mmCIF file of C-alpha atoms and ligand atoms in Angstrom:
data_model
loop_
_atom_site.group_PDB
_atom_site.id
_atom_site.type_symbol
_atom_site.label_atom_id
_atom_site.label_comp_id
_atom_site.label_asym_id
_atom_site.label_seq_id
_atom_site.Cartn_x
_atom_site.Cartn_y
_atom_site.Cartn_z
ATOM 1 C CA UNK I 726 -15.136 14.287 3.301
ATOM 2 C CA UNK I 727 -17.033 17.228 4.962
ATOM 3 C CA UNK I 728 -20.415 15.554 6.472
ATOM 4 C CA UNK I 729 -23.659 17.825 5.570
ATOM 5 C CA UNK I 730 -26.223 19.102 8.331
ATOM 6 C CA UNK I 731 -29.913 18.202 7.726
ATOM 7 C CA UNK I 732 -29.899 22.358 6.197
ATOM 8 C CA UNK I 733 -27.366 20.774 3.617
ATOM 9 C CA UNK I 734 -24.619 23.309 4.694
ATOM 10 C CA UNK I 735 -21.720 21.640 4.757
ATOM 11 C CA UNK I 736 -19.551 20.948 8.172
ATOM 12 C CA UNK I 737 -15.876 20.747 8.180
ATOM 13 C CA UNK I 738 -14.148 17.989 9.324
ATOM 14 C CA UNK I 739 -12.330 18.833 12.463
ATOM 15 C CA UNK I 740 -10.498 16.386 14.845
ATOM 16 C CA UNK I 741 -11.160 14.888 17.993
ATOM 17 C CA UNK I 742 -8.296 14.871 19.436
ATOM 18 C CA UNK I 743 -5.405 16.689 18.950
ATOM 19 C CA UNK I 744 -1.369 15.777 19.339
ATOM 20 C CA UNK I 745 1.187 18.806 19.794
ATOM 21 C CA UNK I 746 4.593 18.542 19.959
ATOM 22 C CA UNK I 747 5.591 22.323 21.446
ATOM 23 C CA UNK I 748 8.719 22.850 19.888
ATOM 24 C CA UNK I 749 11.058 25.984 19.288
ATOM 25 C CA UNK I 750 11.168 28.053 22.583
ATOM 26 C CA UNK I 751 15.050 27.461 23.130
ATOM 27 C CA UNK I 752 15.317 29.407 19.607
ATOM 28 C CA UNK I 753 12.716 31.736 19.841
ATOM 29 C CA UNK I 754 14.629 33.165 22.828
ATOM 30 C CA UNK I 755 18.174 32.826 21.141
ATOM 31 C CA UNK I 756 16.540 34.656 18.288
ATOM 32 C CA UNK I 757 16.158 37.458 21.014
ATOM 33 C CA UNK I 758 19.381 37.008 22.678
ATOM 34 C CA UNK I 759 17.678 35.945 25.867
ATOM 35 C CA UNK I 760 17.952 32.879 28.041
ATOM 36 C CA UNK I 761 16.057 29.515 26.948
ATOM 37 C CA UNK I 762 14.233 30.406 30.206
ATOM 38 C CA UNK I 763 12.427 33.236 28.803
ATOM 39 C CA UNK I 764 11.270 30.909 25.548
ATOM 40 C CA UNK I 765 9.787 28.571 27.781
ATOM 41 C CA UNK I 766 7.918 30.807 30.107
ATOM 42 C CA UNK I 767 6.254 32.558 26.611
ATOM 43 C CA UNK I 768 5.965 28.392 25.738
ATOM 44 C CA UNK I 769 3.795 28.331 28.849
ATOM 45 C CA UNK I 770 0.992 31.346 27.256
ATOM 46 C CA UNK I 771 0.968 29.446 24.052
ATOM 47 C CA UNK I 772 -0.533 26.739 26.477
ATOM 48 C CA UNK I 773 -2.950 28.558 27.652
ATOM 49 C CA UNK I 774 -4.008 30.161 23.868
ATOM 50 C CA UNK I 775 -4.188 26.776 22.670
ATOM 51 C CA UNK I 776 -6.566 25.240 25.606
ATOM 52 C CA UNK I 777 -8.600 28.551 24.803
ATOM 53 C CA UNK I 778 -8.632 27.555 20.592
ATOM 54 C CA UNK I 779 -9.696 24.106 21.216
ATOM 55 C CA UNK I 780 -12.403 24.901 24.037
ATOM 56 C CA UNK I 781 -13.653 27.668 21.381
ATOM 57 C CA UNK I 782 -13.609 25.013 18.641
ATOM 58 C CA UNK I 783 -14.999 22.390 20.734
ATOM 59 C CA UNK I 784 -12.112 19.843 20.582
ATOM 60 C CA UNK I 785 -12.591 17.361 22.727
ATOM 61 C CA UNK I 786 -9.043 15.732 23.688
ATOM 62 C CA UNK I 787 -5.568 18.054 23.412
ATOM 63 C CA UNK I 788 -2.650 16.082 24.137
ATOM 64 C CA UNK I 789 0.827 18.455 24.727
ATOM 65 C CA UNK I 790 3.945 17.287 24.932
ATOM 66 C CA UNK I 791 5.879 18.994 27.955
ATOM 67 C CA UNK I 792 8.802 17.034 28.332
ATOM 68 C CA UNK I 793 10.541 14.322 26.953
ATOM 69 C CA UNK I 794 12.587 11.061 28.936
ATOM 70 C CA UNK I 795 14.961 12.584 27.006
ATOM 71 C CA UNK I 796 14.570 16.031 27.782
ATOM 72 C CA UNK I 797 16.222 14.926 31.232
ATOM 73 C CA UNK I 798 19.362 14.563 29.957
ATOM 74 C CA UNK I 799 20.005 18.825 29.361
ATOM 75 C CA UNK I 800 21.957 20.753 31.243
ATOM 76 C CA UNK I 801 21.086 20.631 34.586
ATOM 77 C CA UNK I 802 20.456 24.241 34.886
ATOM 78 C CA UNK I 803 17.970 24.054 32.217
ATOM 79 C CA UNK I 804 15.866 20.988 33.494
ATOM 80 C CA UNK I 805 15.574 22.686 37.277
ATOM 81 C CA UNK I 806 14.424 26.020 35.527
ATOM 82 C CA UNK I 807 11.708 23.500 33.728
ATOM 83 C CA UNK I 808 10.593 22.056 36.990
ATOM 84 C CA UNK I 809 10.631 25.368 38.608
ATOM 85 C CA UNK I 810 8.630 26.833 35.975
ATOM 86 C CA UNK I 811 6.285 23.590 35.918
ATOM 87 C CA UNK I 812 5.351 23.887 39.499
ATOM 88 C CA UNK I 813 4.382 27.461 39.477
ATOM 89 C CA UNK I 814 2.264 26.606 36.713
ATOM 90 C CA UNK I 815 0.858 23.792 38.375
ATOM 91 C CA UNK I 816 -0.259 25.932 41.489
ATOM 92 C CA UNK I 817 -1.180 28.942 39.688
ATOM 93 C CA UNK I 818 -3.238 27.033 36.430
ATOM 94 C CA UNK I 819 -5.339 24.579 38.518
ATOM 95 C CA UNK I 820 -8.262 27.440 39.454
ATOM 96 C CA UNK I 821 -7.988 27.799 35.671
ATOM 97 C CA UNK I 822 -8.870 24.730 34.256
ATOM 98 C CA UNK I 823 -11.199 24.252 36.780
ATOM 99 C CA UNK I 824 -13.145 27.133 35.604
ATOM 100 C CA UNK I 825 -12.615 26.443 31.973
ATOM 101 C CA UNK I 826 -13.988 23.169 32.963
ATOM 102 C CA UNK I 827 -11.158 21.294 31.457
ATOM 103 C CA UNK I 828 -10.057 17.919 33.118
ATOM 104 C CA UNK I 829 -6.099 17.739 33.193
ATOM 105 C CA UNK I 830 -4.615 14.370 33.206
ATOM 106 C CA UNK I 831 -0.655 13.695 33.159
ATOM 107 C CA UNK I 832 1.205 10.889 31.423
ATOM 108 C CA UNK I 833 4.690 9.829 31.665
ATOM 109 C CA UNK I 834 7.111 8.075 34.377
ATOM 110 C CA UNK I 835 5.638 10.382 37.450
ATOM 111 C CA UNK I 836 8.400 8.533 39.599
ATOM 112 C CA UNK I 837 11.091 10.620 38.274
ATOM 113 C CA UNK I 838 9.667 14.110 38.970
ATOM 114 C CA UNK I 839 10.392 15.417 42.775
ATOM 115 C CA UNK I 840 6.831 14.917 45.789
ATOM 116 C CA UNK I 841 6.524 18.338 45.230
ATOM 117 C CA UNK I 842 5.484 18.096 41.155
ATOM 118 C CA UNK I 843 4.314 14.591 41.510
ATOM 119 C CA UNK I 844 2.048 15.375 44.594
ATOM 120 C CA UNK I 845 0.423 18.753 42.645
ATOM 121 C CA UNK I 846 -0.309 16.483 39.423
ATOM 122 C CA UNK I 847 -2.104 14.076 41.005
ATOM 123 C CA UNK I 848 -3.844 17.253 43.120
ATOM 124 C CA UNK I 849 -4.644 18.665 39.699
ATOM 125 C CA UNK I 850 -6.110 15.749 38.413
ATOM 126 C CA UNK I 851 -8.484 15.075 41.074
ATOM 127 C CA UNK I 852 -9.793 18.624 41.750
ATOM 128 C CA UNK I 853 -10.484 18.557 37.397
ATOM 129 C CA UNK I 854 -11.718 14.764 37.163
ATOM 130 C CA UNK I 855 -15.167 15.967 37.029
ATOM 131 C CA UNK I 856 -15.065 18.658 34.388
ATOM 132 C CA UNK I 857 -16.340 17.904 30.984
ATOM 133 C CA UNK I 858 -15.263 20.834 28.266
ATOM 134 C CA UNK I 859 -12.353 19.185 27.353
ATOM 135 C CA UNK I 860 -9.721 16.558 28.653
ATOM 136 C CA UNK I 861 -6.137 18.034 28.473
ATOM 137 C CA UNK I 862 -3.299 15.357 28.879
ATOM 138 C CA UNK I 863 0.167 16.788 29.465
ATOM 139 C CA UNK I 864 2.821 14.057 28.563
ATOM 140 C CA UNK I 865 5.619 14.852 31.140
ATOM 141 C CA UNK I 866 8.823 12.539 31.529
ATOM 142 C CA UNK I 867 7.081 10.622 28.598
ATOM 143 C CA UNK I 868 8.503 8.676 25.970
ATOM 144 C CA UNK I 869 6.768 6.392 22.996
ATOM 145 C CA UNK I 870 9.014 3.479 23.387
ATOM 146 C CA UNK I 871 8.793 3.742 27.205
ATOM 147 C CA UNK I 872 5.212 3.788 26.857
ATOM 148 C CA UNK I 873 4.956 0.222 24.448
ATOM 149 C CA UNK I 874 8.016 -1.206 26.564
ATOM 150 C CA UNK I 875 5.830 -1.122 30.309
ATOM 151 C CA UNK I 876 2.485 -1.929 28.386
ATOM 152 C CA UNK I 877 4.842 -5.047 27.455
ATOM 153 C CA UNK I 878 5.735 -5.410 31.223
ATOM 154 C CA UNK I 879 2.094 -5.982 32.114
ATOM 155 C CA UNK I 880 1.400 -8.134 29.538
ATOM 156 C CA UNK I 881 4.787 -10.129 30.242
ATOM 157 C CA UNK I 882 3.321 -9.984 34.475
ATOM 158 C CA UNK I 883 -0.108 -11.563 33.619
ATOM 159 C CA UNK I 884 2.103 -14.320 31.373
ATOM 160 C CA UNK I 885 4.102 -15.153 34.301
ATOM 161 C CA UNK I 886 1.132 -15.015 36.726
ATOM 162 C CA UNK I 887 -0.515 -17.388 34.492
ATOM 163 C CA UNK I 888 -3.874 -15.610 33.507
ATOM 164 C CA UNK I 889 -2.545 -14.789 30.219
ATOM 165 C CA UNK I 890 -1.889 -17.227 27.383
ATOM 166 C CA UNK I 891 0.979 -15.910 25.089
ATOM 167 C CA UNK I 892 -1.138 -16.030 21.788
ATOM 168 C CA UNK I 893 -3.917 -13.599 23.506
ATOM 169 C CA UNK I 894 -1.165 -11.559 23.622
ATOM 170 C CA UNK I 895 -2.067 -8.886 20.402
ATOM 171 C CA UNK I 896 -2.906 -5.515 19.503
ATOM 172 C CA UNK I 897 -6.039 -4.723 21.425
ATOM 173 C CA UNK I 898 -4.678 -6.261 24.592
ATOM 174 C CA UNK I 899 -1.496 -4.868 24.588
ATOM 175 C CA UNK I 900 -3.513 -1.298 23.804
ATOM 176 C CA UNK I 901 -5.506 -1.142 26.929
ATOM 177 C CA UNK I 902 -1.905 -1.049 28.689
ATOM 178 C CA UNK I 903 -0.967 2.378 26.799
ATOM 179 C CA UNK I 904 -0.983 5.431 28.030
ATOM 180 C CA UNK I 905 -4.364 7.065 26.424
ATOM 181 C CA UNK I 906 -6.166 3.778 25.654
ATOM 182 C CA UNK I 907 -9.168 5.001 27.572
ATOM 183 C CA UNK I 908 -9.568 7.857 24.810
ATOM 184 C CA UNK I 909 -9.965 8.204 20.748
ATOM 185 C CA UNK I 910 -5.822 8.200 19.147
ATOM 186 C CA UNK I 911 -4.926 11.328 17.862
ATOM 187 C CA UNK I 912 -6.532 12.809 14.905
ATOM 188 C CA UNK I 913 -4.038 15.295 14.131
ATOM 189 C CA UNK I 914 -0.548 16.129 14.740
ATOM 190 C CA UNK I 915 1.211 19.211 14.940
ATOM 191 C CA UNK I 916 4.772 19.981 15.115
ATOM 192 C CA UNK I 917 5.772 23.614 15.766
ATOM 193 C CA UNK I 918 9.531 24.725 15.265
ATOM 194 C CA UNK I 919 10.567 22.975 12.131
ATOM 195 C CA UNK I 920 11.423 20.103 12.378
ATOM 196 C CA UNK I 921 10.225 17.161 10.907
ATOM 197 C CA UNK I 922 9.958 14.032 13.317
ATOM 198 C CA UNK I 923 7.977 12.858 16.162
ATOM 199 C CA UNK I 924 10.647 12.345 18.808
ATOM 200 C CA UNK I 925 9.660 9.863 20.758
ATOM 201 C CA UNK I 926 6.027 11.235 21.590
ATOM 202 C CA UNK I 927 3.155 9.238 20.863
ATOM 203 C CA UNK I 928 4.520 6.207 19.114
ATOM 204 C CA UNK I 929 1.647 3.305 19.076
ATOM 205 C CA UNK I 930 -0.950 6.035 19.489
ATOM 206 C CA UNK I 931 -0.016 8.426 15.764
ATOM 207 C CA UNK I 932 -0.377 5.263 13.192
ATOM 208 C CA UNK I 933 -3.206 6.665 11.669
ATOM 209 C CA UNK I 934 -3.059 10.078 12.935
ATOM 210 C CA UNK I 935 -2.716 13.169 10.453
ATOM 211 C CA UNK I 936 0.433 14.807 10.811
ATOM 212 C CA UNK I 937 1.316 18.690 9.946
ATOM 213 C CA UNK I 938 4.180 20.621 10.951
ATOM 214 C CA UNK I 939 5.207 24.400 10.640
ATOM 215 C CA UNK I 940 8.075 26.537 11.369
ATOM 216 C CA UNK I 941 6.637 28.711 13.513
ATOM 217 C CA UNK I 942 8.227 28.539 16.941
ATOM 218 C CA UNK I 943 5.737 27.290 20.037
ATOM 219 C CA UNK I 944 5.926 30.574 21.669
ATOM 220 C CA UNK I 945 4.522 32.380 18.257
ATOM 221 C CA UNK I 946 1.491 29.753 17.847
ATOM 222 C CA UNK I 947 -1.725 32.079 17.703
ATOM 223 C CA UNK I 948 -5.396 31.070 17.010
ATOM 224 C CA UNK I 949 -3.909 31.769 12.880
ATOM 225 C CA UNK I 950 -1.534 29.052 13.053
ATOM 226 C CA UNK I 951 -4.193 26.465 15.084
ATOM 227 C CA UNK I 952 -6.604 27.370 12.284
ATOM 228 C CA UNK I 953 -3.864 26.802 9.547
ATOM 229 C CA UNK I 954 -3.782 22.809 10.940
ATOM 230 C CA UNK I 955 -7.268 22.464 11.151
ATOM 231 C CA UNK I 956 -8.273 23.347 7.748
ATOM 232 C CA UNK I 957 -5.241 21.510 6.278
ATOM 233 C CA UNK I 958 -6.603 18.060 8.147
ATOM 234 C CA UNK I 959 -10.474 19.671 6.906
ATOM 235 C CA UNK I 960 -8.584 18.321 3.254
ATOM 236 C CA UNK I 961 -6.971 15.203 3.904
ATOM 237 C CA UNK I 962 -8.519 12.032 2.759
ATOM 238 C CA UNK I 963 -7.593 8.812 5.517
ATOM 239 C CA UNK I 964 -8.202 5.795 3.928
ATOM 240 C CA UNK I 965 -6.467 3.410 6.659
ATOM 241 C CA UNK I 966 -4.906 1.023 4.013
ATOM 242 C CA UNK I 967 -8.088 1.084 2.357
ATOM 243 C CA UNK I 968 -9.107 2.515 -1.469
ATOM 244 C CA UNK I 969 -10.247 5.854 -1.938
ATOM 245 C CA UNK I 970 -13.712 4.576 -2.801
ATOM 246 C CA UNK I 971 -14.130 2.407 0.070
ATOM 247 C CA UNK I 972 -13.419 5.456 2.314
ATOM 248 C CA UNK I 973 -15.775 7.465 0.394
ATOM 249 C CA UNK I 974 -19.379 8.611 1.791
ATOM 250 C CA UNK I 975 -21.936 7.620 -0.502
ATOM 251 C CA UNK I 976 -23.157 10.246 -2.669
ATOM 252 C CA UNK I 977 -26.234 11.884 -1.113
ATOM 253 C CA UNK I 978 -28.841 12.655 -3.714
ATOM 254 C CA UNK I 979 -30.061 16.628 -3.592
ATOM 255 C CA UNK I 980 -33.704 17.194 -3.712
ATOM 256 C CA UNK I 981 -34.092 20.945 -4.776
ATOM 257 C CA UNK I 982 -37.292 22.288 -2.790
HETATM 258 C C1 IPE V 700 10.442 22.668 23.492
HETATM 259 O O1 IPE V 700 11.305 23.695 23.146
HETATM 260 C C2 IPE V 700 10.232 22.572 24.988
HETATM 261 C C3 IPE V 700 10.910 21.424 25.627
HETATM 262 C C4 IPE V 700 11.497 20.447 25.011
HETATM 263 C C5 IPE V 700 10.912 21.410 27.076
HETATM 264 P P1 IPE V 700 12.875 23.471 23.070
HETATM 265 O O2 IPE V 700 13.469 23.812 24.393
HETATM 266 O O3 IPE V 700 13.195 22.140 22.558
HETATM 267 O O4 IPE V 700 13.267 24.595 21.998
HETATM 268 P P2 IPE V 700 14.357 24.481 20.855
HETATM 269 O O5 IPE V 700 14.015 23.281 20.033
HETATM 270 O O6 IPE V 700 15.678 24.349 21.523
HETATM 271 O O7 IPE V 700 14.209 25.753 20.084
HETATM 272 C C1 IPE V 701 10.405 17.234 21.658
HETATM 273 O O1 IPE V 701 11.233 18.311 21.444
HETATM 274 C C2 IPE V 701 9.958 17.193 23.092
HETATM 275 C C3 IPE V 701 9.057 18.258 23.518
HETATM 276 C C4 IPE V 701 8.565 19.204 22.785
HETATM 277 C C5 IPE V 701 8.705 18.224 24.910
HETATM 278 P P1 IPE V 701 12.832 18.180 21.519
HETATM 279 O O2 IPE V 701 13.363 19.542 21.292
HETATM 280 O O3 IPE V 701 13.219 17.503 22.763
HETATM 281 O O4 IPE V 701 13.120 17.211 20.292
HETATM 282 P P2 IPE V 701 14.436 17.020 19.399
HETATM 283 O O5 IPE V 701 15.595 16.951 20.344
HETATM 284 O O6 IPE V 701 14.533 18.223 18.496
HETATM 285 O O7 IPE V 701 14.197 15.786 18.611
HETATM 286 MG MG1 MG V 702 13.468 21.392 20.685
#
């Protein structure tokens, strides 16, 4: 329910933090008879429109999906012309988000991406770790079953170390291992490009997260599109297993001056 300011005008409910899986650059380049290559480069200013929407709206966590652990397994051609194109975004971004004041933070097996890449992430997250605007976490050689399979790997460690006990082994604990479990989950999902499932992104992190998909390809999303998500989450009700009436704000009396 919208939340009222002490004027009584009403505020719309907007999320936190918000979960985008960029999808549909391969077509909207076959749609123009172009390479992939060219979809994924106009993927790259969608990036940049959508940091601008959510500094503008004041969102405080965006979380993008870049690439998939599955995403390695394309034609080769394709995944070099990705890393290509990610390190000249990575040098020529940086000065960017630095001035937007955005903090950029990268999740996903690092190990798999060449010195080069790996070295400028970990560049890039240093020279932003100060800024405050927004935190923008770019899931790269990430996967959601990846993700609860090592946080199970630390757990499984401190069992075999002996400073864990396997029945303090639950939710909360194996949480802090996650990737993200120093921020808010997702409030609100968005799928561009039609289709309709989360593959493999954010697995442990979306259980109560809003989701809302479009067919609009990545490269298309505008500021319209953005706004289209926000107010449909503005309308949903989350009652995490509960009733509607437990979820429910009280009812606020009006005094009429
Ligand atoms: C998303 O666009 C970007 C990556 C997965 C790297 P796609 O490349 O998946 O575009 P479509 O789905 O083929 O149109
Ligand atoms: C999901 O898109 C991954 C990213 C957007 C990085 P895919 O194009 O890889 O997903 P599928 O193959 O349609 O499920
Ligand atoms: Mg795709």
């Amino acid at each position: 329910m919208p939340s009222a300011t002490p004027g009584g005008m009403p505020v719309p409910r907007q999320p936190a933090h918000l979960a985008i899986v960029m999808d549909g650059n391969g077509r909207w380049a076959q749609q123009r008879r172009r390479p992939r290559m060219i979809g994924h480069r106009a993927g790259a200013r969608a990036v940049n429109r959508t940091i601008d929407f959510c500094l503008e709206r004041g969102i405080a966590v965006l979380t993008l999906f870049a690439f998939s652990s599955e995403n390695w397994g394309r034609p080769q051609d394709e995944v070099d012309a990705l890393m290509k194109l990610f390190l000249a975004a990575l040098d020529r971004e940086v000065d960017e988000l630095e001035r937007r004041n955005v903090r950029v933070c990268f999740i996903g097996e690092r190990a798999r991406f060449s010195p080069g890449i790996a070295q400028r992430m970990a560049r890039a997250e240093q020279r932003t770790s100060g800024n405050r605007a927004m935190t923008l976490n770019i899931a790269a050689s990430y996967g959601g079953r990846q993700d609860i399979a090592l946080a199970a790997r630390r757990l499984a460690e401190q069992v075999a170390a002996g400073t864990l006990l396997p029945e303090q082994v639950d939710e909360q604990r194996l949480g802090r291992h996650m990737a993200l479990a120093d921020l808010p989950p997702p409030d609100l999902f968005i799928r561009t490009g039609g289709d309709t499932r989360i593959s493999n992104f954010l697995l442990w992190q979306l259980a109560y997260t809003e989701l809302w998909f479009t067919d609009v390809l990545w490269p298309d999303v505008d500021a319209a599109t953005l706004q289209q998500a926000l107010d449909a989450f503005a309308q949903r009700e989350r009652r995490y297993g509960l009733t509607s009436a437990q979820v429910a704000p009280p009812a606020t009396e009006t005094v009429s001056p």
